[in-house]
Every structure is written in C-alpha cells, then in structure tokens.
Coordinates of C-alpha atoms and ligand atoms in Angstrom, one line a residue:
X1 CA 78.6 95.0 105.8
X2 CA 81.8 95.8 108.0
X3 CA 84.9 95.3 106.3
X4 CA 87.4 92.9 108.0
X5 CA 89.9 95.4 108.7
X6 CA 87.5 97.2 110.8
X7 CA 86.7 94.1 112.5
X8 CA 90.1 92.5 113.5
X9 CA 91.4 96.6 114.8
X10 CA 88.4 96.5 117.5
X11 CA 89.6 96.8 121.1
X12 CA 89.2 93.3 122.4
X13 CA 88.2 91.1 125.7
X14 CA 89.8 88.1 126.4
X15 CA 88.9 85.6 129.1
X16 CA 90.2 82.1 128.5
X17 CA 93.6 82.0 127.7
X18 CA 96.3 80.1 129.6
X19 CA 99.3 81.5 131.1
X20 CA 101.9 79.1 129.4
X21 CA 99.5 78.4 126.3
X22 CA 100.2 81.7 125.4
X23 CA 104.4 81.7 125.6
X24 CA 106.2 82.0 122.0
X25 CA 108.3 79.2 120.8
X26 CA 110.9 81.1 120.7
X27 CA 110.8 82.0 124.4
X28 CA 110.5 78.7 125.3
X29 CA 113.0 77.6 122.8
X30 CA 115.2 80.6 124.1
X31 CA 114.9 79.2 128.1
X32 CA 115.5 75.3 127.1
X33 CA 118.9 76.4 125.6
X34 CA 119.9 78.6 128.7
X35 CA 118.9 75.7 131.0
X36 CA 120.4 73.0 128.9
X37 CA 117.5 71.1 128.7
X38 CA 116.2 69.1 125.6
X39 CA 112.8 69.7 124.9
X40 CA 113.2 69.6 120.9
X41 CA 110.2 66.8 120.3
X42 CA 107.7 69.9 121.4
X43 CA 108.2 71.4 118.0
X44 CA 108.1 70.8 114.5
X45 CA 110.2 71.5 111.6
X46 CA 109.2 75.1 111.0
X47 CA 109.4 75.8 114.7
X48 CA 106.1 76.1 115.9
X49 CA 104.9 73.9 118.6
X50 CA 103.5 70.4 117.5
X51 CA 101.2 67.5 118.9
X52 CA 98.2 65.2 116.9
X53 CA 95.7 65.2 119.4
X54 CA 94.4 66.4 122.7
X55 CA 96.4 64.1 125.0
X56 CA 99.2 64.4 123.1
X57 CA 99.0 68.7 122.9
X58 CA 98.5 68.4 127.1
X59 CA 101.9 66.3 126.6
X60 CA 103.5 69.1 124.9
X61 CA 101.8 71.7 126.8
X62 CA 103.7 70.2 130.0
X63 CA 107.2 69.8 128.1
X64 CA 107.3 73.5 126.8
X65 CA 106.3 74.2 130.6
X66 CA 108.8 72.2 132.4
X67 CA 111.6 75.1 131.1
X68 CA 109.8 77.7 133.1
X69 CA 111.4 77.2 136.3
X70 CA 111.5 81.2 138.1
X71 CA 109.4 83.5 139.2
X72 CA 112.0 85.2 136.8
X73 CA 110.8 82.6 133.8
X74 CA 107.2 83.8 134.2
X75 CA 108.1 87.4 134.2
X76 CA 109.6 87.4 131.3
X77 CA 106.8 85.1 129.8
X78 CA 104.4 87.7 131.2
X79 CA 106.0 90.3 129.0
X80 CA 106.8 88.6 125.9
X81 CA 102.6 87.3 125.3
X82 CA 101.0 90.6 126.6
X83 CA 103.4 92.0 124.2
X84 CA 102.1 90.4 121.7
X85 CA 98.0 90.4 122.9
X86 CA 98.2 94.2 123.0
X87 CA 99.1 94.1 119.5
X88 CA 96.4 91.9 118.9
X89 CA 94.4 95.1 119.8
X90 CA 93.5 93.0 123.6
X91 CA 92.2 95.6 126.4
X92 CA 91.7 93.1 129.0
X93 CA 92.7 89.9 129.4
X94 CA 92.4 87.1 132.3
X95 CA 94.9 84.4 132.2
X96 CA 94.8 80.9 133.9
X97 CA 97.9 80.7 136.6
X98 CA 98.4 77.3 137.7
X99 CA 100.5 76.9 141.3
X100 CA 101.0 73.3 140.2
X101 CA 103.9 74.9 137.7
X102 CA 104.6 78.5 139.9
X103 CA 106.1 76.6 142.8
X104 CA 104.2 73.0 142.8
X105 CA 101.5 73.8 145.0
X106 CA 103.5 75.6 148.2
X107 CA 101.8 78.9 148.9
X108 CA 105.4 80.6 150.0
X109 CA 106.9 79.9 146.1
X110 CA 103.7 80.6 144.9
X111 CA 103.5 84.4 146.3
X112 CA 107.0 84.6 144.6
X113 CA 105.6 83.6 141.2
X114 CA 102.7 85.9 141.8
X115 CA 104.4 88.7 142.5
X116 CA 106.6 88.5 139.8
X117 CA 104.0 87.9 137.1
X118 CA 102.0 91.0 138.6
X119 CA 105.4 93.0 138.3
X120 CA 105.6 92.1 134.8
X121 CA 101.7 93.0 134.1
X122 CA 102.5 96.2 135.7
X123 CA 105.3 96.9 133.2
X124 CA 103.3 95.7 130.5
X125 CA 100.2 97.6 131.3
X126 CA 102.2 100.7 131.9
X127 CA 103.6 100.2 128.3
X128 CA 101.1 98.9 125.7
X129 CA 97.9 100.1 128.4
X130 CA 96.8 96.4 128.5
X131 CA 95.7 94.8 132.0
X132 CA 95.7 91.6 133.0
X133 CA 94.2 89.8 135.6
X134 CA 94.5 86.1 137.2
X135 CA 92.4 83.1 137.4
X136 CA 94.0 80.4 139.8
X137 CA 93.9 76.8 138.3
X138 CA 93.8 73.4 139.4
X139 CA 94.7 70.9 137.0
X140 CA 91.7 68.0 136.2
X141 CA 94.2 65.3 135.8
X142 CA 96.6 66.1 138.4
X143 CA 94.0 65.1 140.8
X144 CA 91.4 66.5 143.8
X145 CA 94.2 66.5 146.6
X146 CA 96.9 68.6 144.3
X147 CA 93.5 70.9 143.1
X148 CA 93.1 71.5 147.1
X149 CA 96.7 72.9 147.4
X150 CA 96.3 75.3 144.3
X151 CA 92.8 76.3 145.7
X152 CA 94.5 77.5 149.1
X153 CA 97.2 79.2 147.5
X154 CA 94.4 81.3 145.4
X155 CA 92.6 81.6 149.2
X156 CA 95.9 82.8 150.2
X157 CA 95.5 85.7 147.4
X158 CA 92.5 86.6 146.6
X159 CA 92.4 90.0 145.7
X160 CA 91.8 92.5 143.3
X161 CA 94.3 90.7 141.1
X162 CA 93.8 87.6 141.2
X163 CA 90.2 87.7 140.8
X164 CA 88.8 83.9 139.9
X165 CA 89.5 79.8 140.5
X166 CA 89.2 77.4 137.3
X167 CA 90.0 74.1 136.1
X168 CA 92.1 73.0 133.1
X169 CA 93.2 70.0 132.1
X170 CA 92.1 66.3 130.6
X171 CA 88.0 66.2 131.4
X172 CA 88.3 62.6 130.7
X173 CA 89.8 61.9 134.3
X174 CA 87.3 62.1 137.1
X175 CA 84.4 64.0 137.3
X176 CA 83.5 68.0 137.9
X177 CA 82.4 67.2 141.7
X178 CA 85.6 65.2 142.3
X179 CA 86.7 68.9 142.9
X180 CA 84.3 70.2 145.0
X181 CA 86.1 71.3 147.8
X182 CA 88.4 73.5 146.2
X183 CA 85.8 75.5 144.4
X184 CA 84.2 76.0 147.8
X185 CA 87.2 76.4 149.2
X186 CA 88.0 79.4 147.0
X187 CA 84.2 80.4 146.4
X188 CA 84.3 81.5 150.6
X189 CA 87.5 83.2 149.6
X190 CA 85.7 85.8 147.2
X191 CA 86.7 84.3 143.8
X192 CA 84.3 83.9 141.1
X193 CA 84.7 80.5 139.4
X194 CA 85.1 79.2 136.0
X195 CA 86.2 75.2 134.5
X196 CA 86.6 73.3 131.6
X197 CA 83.7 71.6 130.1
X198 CA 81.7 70.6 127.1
X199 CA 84.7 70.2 125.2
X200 CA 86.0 66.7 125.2
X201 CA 83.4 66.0 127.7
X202 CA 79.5 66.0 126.3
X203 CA 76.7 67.9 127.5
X204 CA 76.2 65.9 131.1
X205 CA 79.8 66.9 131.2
X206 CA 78.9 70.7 131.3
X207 CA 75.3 70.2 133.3
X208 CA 78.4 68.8 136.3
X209 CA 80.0 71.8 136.3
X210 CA 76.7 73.8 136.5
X211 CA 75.2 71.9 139.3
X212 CA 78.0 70.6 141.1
X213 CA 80.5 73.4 141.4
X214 CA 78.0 76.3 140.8
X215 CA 80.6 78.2 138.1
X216 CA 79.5 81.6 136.3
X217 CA 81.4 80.9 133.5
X218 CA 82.4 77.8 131.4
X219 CA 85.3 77.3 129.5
X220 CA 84.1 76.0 126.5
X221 CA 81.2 74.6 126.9
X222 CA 80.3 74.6 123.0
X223 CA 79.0 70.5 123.7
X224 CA 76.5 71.7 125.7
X225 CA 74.6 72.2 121.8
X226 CA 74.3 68.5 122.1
X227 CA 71.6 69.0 124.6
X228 CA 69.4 72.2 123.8
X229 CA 67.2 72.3 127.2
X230 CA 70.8 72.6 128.6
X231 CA 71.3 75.2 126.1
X232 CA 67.9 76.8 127.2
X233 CA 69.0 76.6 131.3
X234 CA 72.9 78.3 129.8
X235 CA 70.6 81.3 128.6
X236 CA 68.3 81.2 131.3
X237 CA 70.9 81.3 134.0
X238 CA 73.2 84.1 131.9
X239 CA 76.3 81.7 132.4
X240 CA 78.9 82.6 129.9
X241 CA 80.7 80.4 127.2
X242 CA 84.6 81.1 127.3
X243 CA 84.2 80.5 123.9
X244 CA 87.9 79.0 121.6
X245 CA 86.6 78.8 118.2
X246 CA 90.5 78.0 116.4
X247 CA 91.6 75.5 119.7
X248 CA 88.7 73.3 118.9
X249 CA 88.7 72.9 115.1
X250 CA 92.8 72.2 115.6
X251 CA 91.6 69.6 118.4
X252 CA 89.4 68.3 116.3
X253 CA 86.1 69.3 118.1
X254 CA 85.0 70.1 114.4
X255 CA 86.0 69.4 111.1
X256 CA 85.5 73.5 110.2
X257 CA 84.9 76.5 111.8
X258 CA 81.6 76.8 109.5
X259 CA 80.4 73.7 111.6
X260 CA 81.3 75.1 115.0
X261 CA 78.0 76.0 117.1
X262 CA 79.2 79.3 118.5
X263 CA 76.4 81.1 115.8
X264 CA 73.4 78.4 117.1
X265 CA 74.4 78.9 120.7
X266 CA 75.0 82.9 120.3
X267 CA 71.3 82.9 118.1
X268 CA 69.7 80.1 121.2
X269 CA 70.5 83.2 123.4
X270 CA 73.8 81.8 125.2
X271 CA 76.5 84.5 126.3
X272 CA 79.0 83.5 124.0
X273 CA 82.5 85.3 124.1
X274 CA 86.0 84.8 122.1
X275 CA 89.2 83.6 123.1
X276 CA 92.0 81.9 121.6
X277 CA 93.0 79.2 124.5
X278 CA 96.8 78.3 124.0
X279 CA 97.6 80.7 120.9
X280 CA 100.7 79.6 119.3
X281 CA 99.6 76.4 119.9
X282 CA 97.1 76.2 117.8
X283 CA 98.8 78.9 115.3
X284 CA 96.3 81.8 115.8
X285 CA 95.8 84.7 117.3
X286 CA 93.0 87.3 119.0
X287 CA 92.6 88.7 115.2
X288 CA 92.8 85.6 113.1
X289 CA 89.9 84.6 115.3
X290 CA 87.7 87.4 114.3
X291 CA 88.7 87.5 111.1
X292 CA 87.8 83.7 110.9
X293 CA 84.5 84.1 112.5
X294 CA 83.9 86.5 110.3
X295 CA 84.3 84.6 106.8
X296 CA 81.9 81.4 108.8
X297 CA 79.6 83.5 110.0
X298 CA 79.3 87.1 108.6
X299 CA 79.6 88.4 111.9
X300 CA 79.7 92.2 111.3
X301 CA 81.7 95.1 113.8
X302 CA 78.6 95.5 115.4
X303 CA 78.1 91.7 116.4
X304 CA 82.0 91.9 117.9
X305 CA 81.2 95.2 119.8
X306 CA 78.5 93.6 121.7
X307 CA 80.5 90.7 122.1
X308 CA 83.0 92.1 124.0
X309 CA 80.6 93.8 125.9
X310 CA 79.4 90.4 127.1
X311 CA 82.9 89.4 127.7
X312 CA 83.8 92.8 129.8
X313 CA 80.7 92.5 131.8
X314 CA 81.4 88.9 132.6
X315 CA 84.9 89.7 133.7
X316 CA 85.7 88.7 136.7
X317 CA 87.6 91.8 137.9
X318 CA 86.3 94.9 140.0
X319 CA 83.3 97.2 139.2
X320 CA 86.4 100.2 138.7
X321 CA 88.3 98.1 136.0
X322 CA 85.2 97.2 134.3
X323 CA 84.5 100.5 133.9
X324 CA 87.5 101.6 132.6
X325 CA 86.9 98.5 130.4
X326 CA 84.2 98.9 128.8
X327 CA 85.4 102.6 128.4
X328 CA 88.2 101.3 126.1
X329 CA 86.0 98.8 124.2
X330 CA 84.4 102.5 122.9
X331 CA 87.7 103.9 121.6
X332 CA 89.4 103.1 118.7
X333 CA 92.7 101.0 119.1
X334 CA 96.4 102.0 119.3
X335 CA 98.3 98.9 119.0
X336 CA 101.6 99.5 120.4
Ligands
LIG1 N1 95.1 73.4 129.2 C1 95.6 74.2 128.2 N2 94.7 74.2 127.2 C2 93.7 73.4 127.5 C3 92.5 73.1 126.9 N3 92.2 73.5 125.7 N4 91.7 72.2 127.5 C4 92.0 71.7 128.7 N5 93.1 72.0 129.4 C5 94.0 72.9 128.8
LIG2 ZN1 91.6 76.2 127.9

C-alpha cells in the first residue's frame, strides 16, 4: 500500500486543462482593477471564483476572461498557472487556446497571442523544466461558422507547438458533426483532435464525436459508462478519456467521487487519464486529484505511474518530447 505522499509527489501528465480555467483569482482579480473593469459577481466572499451550475460556471468562465485583453494578459497568465502546475509536480501539460478570446478569430492577432503565450512557456519551461503545448479550440456554443475561423487560425500554426484541434464549450447546443468542417479542416493540417463529450451530453453524445469527427481523444467522456458496448468500442479502438474527476463531482455529474466511473471504465479496459479541467474553478489541483482518487479508489503509485504513461503516450506532441516525457515520468520530482 503506497502512502499518499508518495503518490501526490509523482511527476505528472496533464492533457485537459483550459488555458483561462487555469488563471488565479488573483490574476484575474489583479487585471480587472488595472483595466477598471467590474467583474466582482465572478467571485465569492472568500475570493475564489463562484457559479451553481454548468451554464452558469461557462457564464463566469467568460466574465473572468473578458479582462484578458493582450497578448501581454496571456503571457502573464501563461506564467502565473505553469507556475503553479510545476509545483503540482506537472511534467507535461497541453492546454486548450481558444482564438475566439486571443484575437476573436483573426489569424494576424491570433499569431500575436501565440507568440506571446509560447514566449511565456519558454520562460516557464526554462525555469521550473515544465513544457507545455497547445490544443486550438473552437467553442460549441459560439457556433460552426466562428469554430471555422479558430480551425484556420490552428491551420495557420500547426506545428510542433501547437500540436492538436478540440472543442469546449456547452454540448447542449448543436451537435458534434455541426463542426465537421473544422475538424477536417485542421485534421489535413496535421493536428490530432480531441472534443468535449459524455459529460453533459450522454453516451450517443460521445458515439458523435467518435464517428462523426473521428477524435483520438475525448474530453471527458466518463457518460459513455451509460452504454457499455460503447465502452467496449472506447477500449477496442484505444481512444483516451481526458479524464476530470473534481470538475465533474463540482458540476454535479456525481454526487461523490466514490460514485464516479473512472475505476469501472479504467477496470472495462478504457485509457483513462487525469486532469483537473478549470483548476481554481473547481477548488482543486493536479495533487488534490490524486490524493482524492486515492481515498475512492485505493489507487496505489503504481496505478498513477502507468497512468501517466497512458497520458504521455497519448500526448499529442512529437515522438522527441515524448521521449523526454516519459523519461521524466521515471525520475523523482523537484518541485520548483
Ligand atoms: N470550458 C471550460 N471548462 C469546460 C468544461 N468543463 N466543459 C465544457 N467547456 C468548458
Ligand atoms: Zn474541459
């Protein structure tokens, strides 16, 4: 039986968190006041960020955003959350960058944002050895003709940094294939593709993204429990879960992490990884989550290890950072 300490100090994967989901209050709290603009209903009493439910948190979400309004903003953003996911003992991360809020679509303001965020993971990588990469998103709700204009910006830079195309946002609007053309649009560009499904959207919700926009990876996807030839077909077909244990017991998924299906999906034979989503937002972090899983489930450090594994071999950056990857993942952490 590993001992928790041993288990929340591993060197860590991360795949699904999202670029503003992970910005401090205070950082955002710091920006409104410098730019003069109200945004004090996006916080409770204490501080931290508040919302009741899933609409509402995407409501929020957008509010705390609307102060980031620089390439300069998400620089310093960029610093200030891999600051604080190296000391959650993070070796990789990939974050979801939406143009819709770097530049509102336009691929000229959105190579500025870029290219200030990469400055910043540069900085950042140099200083706590953490590396980041990008996953372009389209926003579900914003619509199929806005999700076109952030799929050609990620056209536009496709690279070894930004590596993949994905969709956020409210799955009750439209459907996965509404978006069709953007995830072929960036699929001939070389990106590897994730989107959000199976979690406020069922099982049929998660078989869409499957069939109709051929993803590798799901974000989410836990629903798809709800349907266990589905869950057959996940294993079958090695797709990986982009798996938010904390983000959907606060949404209310769940009633408890002891009633989430990560363990019957993970046991079913689905590649299950962990991530945290929109940290502060839901009050956790990268170790709270293990440390979580852990008391639910008895994971043990071995059952982490090979998670990550999972998680670094589904990454969707080069073969020469997945080595050094997966190198890290075998070396003890040095939180900086
Ligand atoms: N955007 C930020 N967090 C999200 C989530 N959990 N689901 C869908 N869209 C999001
Ligand atoms: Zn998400």
């Amino acid at each position: 039986m590993s001992d928790v300490n041993s288990i929340v100090d591993l060197p860590k994967v991360e795949l699904h968190l999202h670029h503003e989901g992970a910005a401090p209050p205070g950082l955002i709290r710091q920006l409104a006041f410098e730019k003069k603009i109200d945004i004090h209903k996006v916080f409770a009493e204490d501080g931290e960020y508040a919302f009741q439910d899933f609409g509402h948190f995407l409501q929020i979400y957008e509010a705390a955003t609307s102060v980031l309004k620089t390439p300069e903003d998400y620089a310093r953003l960029t610093k200030a959350f891999l600051e604080e996911c190296a000391a959650n003992g993070s070796v990789y991360t990939e974050t979801f960058i939406s143009p819709d809020f770097c530049g509102g679509g336009d691929v000229g303001a959105w190579q500025e944002y870029l290219l200030a965020i990469r400055e910043a993971a540069d900085f950042s990588e140099k200083r706590h050895g953490i590396i980041l990469r990008g996953v372009v998103t389209c926003v579900r709700h914003f619509g199929p003709d806005q999700a076109k204009r952030a799929a050609l910006c990620a056209a536009e830079t496709t690279g070894d940094w930004v590596v993949g195309f994905g969709m956020g946002g409210n799955e009750a609007v439209g459907h996965q294939g509404d978006f069709s053309w953007s995830f072929d649009c960036a699929r001939e560009a070389g990106l590897q593709l994730t989107t959000h499904a199976g979690e406020f959207g069922g099982a049929e919700s998660v078989r869409e993204a499957i069939s109709d926009l051929n993803v590798s990876r799901i974000g989410h996807g836990v629903r798809a429990i709800e349907d266990m030839s589905l869950v057959q077909e996940l294993a079958e077909r090695e797709i990986t879960l982009e798996v938010c244990p904390g983000s959907n017991v606060v949404l209310g998924l769940y009633p408890s992490l002891d009633k989430h299906p990560i363990e019957r999906l993970r046991s079913e034979g689905v590649k299950v990884t962990i991530s945290t989503d929109d940290p502060p937002f839901f009050r956790t972090t990268l170790r709270r989550e293990y440390e979580i899983l852990h008391a639910a489930f008895g994971w043990d450090a071995d059952m982490f290890r090979e998670i990550n594994k999972t998680a670094a071999q589904a990454a969707f950056c080069d073969e020469d950072t997945r080595a050094r990857v997966l190198k890290r993942l075998e070396t003890p952490c040095e939180t900086t």
